mmCIF file of C-alpha atoms in Angstrom:
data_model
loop_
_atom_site.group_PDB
_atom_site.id
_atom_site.type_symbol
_atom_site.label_atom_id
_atom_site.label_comp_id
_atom_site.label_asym_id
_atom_site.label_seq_id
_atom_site.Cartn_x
_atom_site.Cartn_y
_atom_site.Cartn_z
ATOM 1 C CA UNK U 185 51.300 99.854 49.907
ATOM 2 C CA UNK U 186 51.899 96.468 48.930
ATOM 3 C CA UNK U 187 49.852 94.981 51.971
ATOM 4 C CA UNK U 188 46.897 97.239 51.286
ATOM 5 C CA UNK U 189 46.335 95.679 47.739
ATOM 6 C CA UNK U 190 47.121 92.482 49.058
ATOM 7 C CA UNK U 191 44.550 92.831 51.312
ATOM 8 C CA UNK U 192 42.419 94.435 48.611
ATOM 9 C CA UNK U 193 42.803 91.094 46.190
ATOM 10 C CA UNK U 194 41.916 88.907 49.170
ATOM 11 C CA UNK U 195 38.529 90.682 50.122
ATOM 12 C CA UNK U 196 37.598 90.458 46.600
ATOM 13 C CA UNK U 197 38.206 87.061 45.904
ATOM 14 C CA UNK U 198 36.129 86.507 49.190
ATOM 15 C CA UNK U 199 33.474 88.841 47.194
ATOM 16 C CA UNK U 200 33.605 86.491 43.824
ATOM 17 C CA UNK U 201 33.638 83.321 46.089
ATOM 18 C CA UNK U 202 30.015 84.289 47.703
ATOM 19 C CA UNK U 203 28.247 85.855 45.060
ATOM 20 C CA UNK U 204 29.092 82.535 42.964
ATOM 21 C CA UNK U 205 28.089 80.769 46.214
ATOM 22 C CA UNK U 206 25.085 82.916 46.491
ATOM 23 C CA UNK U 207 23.618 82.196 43.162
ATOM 24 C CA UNK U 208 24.426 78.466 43.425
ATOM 25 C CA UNK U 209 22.089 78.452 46.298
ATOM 26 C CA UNK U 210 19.083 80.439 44.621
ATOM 27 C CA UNK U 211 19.870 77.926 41.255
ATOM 28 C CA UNK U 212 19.504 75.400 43.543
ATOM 29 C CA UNK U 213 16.190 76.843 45.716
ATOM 30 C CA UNK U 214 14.706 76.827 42.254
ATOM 31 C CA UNK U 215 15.205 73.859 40.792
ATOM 32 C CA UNK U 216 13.889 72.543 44.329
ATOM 33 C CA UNK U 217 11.115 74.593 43.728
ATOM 34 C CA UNK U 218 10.336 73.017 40.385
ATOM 35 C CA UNK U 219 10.650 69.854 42.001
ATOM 36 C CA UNK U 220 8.026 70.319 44.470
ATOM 37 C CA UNK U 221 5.533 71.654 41.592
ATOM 38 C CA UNK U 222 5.954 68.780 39.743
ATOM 39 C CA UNK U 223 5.606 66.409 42.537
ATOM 40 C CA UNK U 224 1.904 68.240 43.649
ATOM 41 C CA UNK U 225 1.210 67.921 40.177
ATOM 42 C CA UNK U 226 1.429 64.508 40.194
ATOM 43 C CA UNK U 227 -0.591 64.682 43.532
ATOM 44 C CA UNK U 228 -3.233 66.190 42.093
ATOM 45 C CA UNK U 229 -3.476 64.025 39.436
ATOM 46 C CA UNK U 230 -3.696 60.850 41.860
ATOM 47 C CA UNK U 231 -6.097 62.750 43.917
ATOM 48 C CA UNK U 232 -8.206 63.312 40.614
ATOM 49 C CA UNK U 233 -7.766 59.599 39.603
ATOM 50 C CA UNK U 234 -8.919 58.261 42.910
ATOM 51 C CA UNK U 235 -11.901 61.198 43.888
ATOM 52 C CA UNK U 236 -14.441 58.973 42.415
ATOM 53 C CA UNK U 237 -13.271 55.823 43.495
ATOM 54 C CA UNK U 238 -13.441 57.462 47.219
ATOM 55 C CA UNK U 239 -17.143 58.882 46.675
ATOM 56 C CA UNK U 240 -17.842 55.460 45.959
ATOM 57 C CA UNK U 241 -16.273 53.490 49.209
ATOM 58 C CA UNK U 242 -18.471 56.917 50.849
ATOM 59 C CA UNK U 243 -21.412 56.085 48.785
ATOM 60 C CA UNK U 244 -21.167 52.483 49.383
ATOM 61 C CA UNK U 245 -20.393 53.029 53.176
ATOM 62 C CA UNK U 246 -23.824 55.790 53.257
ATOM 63 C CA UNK U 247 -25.628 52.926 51.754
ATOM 64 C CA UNK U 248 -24.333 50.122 54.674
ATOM 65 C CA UNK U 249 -25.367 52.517 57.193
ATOM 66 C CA UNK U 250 -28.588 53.191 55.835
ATOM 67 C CA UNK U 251 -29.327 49.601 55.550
ATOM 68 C CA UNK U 252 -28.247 49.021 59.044
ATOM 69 C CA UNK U 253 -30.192 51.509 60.603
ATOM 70 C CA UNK U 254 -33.537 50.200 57.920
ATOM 71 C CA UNK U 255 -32.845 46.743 59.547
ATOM 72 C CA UNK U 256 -32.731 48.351 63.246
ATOM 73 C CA UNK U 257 -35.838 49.625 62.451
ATOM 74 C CA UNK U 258 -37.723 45.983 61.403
ATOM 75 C CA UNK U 259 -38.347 44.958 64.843
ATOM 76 C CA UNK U 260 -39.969 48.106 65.260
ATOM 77 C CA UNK U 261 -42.736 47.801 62.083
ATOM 78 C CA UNK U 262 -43.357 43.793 62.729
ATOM 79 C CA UNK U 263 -44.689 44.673 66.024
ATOM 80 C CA UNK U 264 -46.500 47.299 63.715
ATOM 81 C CA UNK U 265 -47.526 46.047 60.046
ATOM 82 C CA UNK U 266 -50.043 43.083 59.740
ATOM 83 C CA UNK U 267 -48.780 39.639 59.316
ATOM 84 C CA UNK U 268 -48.172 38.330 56.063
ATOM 85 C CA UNK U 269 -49.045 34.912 56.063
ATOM 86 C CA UNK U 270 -49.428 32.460 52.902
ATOM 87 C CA UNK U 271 -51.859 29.922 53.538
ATOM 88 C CA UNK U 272 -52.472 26.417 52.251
ATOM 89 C CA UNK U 273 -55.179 24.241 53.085
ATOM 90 C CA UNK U 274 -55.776 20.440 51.672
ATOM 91 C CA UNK U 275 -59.272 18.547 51.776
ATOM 92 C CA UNK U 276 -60.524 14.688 50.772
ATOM 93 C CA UNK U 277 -64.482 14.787 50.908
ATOM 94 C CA UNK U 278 -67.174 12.162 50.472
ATOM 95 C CA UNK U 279 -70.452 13.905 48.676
ATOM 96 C CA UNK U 280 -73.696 12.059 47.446
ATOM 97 C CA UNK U 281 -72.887 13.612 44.064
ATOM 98 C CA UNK U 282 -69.758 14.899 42.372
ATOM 99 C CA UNK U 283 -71.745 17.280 39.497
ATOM 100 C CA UNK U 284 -73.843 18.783 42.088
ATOM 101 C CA UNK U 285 -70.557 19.702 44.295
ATOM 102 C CA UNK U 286 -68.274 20.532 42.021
ATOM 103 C CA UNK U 287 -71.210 23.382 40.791
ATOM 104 C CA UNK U 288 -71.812 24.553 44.086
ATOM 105 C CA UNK U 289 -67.880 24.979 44.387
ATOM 106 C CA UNK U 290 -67.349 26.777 41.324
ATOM 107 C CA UNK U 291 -69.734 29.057 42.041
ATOM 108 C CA UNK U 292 -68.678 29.381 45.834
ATOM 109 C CA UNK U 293 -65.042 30.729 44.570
ATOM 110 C CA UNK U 294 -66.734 33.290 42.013
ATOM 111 C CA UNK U 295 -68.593 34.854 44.741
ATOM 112 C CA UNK U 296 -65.166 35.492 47.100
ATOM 113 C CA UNK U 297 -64.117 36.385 43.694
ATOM 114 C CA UNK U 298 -61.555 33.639 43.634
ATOM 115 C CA UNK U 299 -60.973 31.630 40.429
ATOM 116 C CA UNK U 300 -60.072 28.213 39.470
ATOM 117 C CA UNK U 301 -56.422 26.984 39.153
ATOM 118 C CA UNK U 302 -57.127 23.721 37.928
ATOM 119 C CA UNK U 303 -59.748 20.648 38.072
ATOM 120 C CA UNK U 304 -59.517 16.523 37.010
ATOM 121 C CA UNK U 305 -62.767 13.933 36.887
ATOM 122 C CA UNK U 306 -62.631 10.637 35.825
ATOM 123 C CA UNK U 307 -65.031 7.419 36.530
ATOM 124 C CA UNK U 308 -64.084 4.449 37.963
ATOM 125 C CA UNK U 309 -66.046 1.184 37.038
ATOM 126 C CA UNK U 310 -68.454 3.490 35.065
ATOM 127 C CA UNK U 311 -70.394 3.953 38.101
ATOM 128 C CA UNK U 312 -68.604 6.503 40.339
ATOM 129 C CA UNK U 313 -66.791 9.378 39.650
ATOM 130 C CA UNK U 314 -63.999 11.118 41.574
ATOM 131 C CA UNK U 315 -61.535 14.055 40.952
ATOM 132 C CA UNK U 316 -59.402 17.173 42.522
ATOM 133 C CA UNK U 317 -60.037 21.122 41.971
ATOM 134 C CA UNK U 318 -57.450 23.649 42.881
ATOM 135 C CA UNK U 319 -58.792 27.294 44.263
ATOM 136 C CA UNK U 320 -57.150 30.557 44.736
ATOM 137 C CA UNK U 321 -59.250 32.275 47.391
ATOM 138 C CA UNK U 322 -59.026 35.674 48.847
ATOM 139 C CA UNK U 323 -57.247 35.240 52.116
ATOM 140 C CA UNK U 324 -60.489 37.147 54.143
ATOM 141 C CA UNK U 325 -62.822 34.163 52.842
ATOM 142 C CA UNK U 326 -60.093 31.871 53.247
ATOM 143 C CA UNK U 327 -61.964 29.861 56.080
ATOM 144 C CA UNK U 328 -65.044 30.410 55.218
ATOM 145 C CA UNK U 329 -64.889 28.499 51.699
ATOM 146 C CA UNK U 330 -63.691 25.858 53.610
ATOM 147 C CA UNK U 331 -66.349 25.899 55.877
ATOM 148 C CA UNK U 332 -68.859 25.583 52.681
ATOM 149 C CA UNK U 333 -66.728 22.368 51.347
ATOM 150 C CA UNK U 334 -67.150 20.774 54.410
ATOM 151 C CA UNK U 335 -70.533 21.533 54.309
ATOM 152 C CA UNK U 336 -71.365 19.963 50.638
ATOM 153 C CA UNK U 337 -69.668 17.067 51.722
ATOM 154 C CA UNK U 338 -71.199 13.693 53.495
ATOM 155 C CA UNK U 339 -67.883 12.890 55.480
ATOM 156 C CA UNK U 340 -64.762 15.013 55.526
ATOM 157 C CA UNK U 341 -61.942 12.373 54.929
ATOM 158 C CA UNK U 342 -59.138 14.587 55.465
ATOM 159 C CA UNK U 343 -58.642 18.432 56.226
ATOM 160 C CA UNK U 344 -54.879 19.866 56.232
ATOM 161 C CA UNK U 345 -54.298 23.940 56.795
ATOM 162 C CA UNK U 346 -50.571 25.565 56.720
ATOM 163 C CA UNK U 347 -49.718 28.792 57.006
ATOM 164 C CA UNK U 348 -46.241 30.378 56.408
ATOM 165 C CA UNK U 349 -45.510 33.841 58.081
ATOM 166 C CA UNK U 350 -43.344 35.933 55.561
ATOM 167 C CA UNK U 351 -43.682 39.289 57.287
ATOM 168 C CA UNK U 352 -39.896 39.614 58.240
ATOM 169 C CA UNK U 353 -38.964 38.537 55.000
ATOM 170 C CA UNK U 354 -41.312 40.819 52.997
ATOM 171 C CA UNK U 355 -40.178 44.189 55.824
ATOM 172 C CA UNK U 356 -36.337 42.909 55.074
ATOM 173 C CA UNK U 357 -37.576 43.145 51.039
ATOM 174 C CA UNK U 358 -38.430 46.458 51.303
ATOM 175 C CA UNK U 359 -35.416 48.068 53.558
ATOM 176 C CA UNK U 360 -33.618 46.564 51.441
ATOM 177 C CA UNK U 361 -35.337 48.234 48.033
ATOM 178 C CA UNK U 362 -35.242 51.221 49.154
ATOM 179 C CA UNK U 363 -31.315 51.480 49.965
ATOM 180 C CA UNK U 364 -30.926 50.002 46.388
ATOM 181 C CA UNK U 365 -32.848 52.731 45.071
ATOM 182 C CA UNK U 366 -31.204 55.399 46.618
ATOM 183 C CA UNK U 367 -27.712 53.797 45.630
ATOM 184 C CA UNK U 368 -29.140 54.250 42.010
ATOM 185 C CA UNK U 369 -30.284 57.837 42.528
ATOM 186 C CA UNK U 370 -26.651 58.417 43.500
ATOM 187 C CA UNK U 371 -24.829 56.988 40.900
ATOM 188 C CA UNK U 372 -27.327 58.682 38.386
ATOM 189 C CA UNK U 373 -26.570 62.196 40.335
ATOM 190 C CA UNK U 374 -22.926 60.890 39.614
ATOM 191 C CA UNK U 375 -22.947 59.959 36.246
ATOM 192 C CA UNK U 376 -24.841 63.546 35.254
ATOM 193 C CA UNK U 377 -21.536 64.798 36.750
ATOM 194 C CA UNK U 378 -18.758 62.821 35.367
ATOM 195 C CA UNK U 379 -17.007 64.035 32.292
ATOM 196 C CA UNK U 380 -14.412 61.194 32.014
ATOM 197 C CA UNK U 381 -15.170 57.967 29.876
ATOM 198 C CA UNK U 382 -13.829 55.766 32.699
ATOM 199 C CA UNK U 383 -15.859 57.435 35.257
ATOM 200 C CA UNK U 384 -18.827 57.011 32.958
ATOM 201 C CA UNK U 385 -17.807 52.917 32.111
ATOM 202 C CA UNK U 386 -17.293 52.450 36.058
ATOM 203 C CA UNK U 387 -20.354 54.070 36.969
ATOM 204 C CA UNK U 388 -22.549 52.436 33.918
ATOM 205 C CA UNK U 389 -21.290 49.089 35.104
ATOM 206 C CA UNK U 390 -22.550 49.805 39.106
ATOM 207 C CA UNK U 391 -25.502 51.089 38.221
ATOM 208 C CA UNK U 392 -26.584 47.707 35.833
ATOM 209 C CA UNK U 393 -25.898 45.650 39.228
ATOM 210 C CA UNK U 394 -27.926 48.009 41.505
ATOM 211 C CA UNK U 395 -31.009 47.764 39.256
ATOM 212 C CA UNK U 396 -30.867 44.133 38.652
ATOM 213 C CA UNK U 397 -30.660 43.548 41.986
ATOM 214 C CA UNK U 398 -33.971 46.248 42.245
ATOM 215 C CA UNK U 399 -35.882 44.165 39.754
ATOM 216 C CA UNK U 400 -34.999 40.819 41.903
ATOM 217 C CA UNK U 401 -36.451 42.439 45.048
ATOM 218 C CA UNK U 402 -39.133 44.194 43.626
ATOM 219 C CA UNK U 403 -40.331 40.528 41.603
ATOM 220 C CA UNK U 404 -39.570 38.850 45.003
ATOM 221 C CA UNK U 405 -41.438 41.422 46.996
ATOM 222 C CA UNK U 406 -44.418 41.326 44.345
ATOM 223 C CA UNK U 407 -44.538 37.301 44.563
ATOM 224 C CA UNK U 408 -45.081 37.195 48.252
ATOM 225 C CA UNK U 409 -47.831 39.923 48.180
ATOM 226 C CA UNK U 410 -50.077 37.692 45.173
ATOM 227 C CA UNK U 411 -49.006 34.525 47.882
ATOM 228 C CA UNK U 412 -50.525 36.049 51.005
ATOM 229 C CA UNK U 413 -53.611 38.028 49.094
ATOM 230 C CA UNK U 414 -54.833 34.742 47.564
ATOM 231 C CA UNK U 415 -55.137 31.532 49.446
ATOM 232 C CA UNK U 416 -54.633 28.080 47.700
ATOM 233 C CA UNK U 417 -57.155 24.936 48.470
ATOM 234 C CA UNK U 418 -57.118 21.712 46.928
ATOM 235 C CA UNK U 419 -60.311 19.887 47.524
ATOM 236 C CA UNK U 420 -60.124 16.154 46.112
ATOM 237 C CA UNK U 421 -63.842 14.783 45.861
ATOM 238 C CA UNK U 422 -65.005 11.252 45.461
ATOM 239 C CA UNK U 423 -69.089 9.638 45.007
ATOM 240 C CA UNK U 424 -70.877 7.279 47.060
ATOM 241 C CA UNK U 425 -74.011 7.708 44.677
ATOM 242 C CA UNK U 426 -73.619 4.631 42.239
ATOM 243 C CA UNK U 427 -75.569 4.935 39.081
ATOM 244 C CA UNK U 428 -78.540 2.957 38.318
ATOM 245 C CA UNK U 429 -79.231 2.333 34.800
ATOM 246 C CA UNK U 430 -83.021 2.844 34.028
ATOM 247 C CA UNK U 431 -84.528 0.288 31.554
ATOM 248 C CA UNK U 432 -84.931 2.158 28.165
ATOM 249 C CA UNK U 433 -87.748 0.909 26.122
ATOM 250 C CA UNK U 434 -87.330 3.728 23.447
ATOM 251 C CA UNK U 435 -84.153 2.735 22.487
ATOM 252 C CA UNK U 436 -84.758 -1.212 22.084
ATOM 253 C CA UNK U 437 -85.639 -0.415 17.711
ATOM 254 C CA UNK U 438 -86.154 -4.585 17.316
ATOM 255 C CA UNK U 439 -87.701 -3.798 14.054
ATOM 256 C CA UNK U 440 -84.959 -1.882 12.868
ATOM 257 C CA UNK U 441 -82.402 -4.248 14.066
ATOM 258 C CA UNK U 442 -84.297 -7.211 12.158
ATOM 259 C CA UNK U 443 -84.632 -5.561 9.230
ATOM 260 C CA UNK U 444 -80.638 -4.413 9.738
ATOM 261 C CA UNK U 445 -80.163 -8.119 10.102
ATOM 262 C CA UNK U 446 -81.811 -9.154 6.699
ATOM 263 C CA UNK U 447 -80.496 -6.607 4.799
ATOM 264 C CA UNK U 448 -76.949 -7.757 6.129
ATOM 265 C CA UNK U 449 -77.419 -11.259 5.104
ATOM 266 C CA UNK U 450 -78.963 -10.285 1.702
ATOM 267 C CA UNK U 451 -75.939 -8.578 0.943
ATOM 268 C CA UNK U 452 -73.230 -11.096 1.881
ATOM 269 C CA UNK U 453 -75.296 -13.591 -0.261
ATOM 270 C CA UNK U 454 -75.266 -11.169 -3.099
ATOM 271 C CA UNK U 455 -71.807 -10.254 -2.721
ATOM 272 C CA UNK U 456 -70.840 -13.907 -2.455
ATOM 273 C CA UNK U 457 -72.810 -15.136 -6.185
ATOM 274 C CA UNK U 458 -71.038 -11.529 -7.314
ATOM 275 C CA UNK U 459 -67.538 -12.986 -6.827
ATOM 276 C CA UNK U 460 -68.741 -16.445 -7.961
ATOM 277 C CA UNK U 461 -69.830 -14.856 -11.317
ATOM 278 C CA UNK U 462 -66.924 -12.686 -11.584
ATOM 279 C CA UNK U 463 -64.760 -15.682 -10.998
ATOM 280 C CA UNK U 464 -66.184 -17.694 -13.707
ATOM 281 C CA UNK U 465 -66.729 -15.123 -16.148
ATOM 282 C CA UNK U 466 -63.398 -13.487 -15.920
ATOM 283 C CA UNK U 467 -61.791 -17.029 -15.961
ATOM 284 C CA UNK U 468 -63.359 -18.476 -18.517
ATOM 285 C CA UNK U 469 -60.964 -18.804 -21.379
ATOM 286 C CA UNK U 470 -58.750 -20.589 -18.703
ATOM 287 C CA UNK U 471 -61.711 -23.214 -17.653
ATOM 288 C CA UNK U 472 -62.217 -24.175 -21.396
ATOM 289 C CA UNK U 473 -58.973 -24.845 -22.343
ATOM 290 C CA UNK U 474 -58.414 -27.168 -18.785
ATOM 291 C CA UNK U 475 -61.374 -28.341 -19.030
ATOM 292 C CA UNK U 476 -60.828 -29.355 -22.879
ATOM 293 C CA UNK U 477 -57.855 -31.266 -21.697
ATOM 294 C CA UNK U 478 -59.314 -32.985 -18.600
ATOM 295 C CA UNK U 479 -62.318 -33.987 -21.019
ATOM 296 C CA UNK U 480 -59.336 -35.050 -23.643
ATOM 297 C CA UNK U 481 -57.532 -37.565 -21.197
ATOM 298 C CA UNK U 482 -60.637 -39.222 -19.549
ATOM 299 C CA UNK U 483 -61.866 -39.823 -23.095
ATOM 300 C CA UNK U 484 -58.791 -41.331 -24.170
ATOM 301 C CA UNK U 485 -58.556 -43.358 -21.043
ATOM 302 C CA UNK U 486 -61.236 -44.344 -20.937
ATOM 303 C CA UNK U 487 -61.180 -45.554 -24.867
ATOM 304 C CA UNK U 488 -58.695 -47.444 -24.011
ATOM 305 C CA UNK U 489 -59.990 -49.502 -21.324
ATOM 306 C CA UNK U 490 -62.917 -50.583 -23.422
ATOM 307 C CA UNK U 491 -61.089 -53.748 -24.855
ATOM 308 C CA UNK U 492 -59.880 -54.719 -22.076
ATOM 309 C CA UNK U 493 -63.007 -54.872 -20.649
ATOM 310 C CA UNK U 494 -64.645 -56.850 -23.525
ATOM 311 C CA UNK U 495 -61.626 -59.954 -23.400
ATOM 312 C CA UNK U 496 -62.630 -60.222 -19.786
ATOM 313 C CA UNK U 497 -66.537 -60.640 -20.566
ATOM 314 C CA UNK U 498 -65.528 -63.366 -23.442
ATOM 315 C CA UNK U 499 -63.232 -65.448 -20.838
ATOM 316 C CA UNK U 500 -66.448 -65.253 -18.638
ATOM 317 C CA UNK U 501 -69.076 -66.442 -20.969
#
């Protein structure tokens, strides 16, 4: 009897030991499992932290591949497009006269419907007379308003034509503007979908880059189309006519200068016995008291001399 509750005590303190046991382990399962739902909490919130910053690197890398495969294609289109070339031409003429050609040139640009950048005369030993114009020219008439200088002129003193080919450049200008633009389509698809102020600052701040660097392309791309559609020519232009003066009777007036001449002497003559009148009238209370006094001292020298004089004519006689 005694061994049978002996044995009863021991099998349930083995009974106490693993139910405590048992809920020791589920405590512990749980607080595991509230471990493991904070810590993909936290994930989550990294992962939402750093979504847009990995659309980005993809955006960015979409954009690098799209450029690369835009720049695969230029060889491609040169072989295609027409050449953009900006040319530049420089010309010294001789011409019999430099009114009568720099006329005809004026009105040789206005018919290619080019205009006139800028033009300087000026005479030399007022004889001659020399000076420089600066055309823009439509590239198709290009060499034929050159041909037309060198045609008004008497001998072609120098003739200079350049040409720069900007095709690759201007092909590379506009792969590259249209990868910018679709970078900004992007990041305004983006910024329609962000709800987060820091999102919105990151993706203001990328999207004020991308169209700046539009605008620079665009202007760039815009400058080498106005360079290549008009043509520049400087023609400088000098006289071998000289001038002869013609003998102008018409203009000889010898009656008018004679009478001119009179009148001018009449005038300084009055204008001198003017002043001589003014002088004497305006001065004269100061002439009548100096000339008082002067008349005072040669009387009274002159009184007193007189005795001297008549001892000397006594001794004489």
């Amino acid at each position: 009897m005694l061994k049978r509750n002996l044995l009863m005590f021991i099998s349930l303190l083995f009974l106490l030991a693993g139910c405590s046991g048992g809920e020791s382990s589920s405590e512990k399962s749980e607080m595991n499992n509230a471990e493991d739902a904070k810590s993909a909490e936290t994930e989550n919130v990294s992962e939402d932290r750093v979504s847009f910053s990995a659309k980005g690197e993809q955006d960015r890398a979409a954009g690098n591949k799209s450029e690369t495969e835009n720049q695969d294609g230029v060889s491609e289109k040169n072989t295609v497009a027409q050449r953009m070339v900006i040319f530049n031409a420089e010309m010294d003429i001789t011409v019999k006269n430099f009114e009568n050609a720099r006329n005809s040139l004026e009105e040789k640009a206005q018919s290619y419907n080019g205009y006139i950048v800028q033009s300087d005369s000026n005479r030399y030993d007022d004889e001659q007379q020399s000076g420089m114009m600066t055309f823009r020219i439509p590239q198709e008439h290009f060499h034929a308003f050159l041909n037309d200088a060198q045609g008004l002129s008497v001998q072609v003193n120098n003739r200079r034509v350049s040409g720069q080919d900007v095709t690759e450049e201007y092909v590379d200008l506009e792969s590259r503007l249209k990868s910018k633009k679709a970078v900004e389509a992007r990041l305004l698809e983006f910024m329609k979908d962000s709800q987060k102020t820091e999102d919105l600052l990151k993706i203001s701040s990328d999207l004020a880059d991308v169209q700046e660097e539009i605008e620079q392309i665009a202007g760039r791309k815009k400058f080498l189309e106005n360079q290549t559609a008009y043509s520049t020519v400087t023609i400088s232009l000098q006289e071998t006519l000289v001038a002869v003066p013609k003998i102008d009777n018409e203009n000889l007036n010898t009656w008018q200068k004679i009478q001119k001449q009179f009148a001018d002497n009449i005038n300084i003559l009055l204008a001198a016995g003017s002043g001589i009148i003014v002088f004497l009238v305006g001065n004269l209370p100061i002439i009548l008291i100096v000339g008082t006094i002067v008349a005072a001292i040669i009387y009274f020298v002159r009184k007193k001399n007189k005795p001297g004089q008549n001892n000397n004519m006594d001794s004489n006689g």
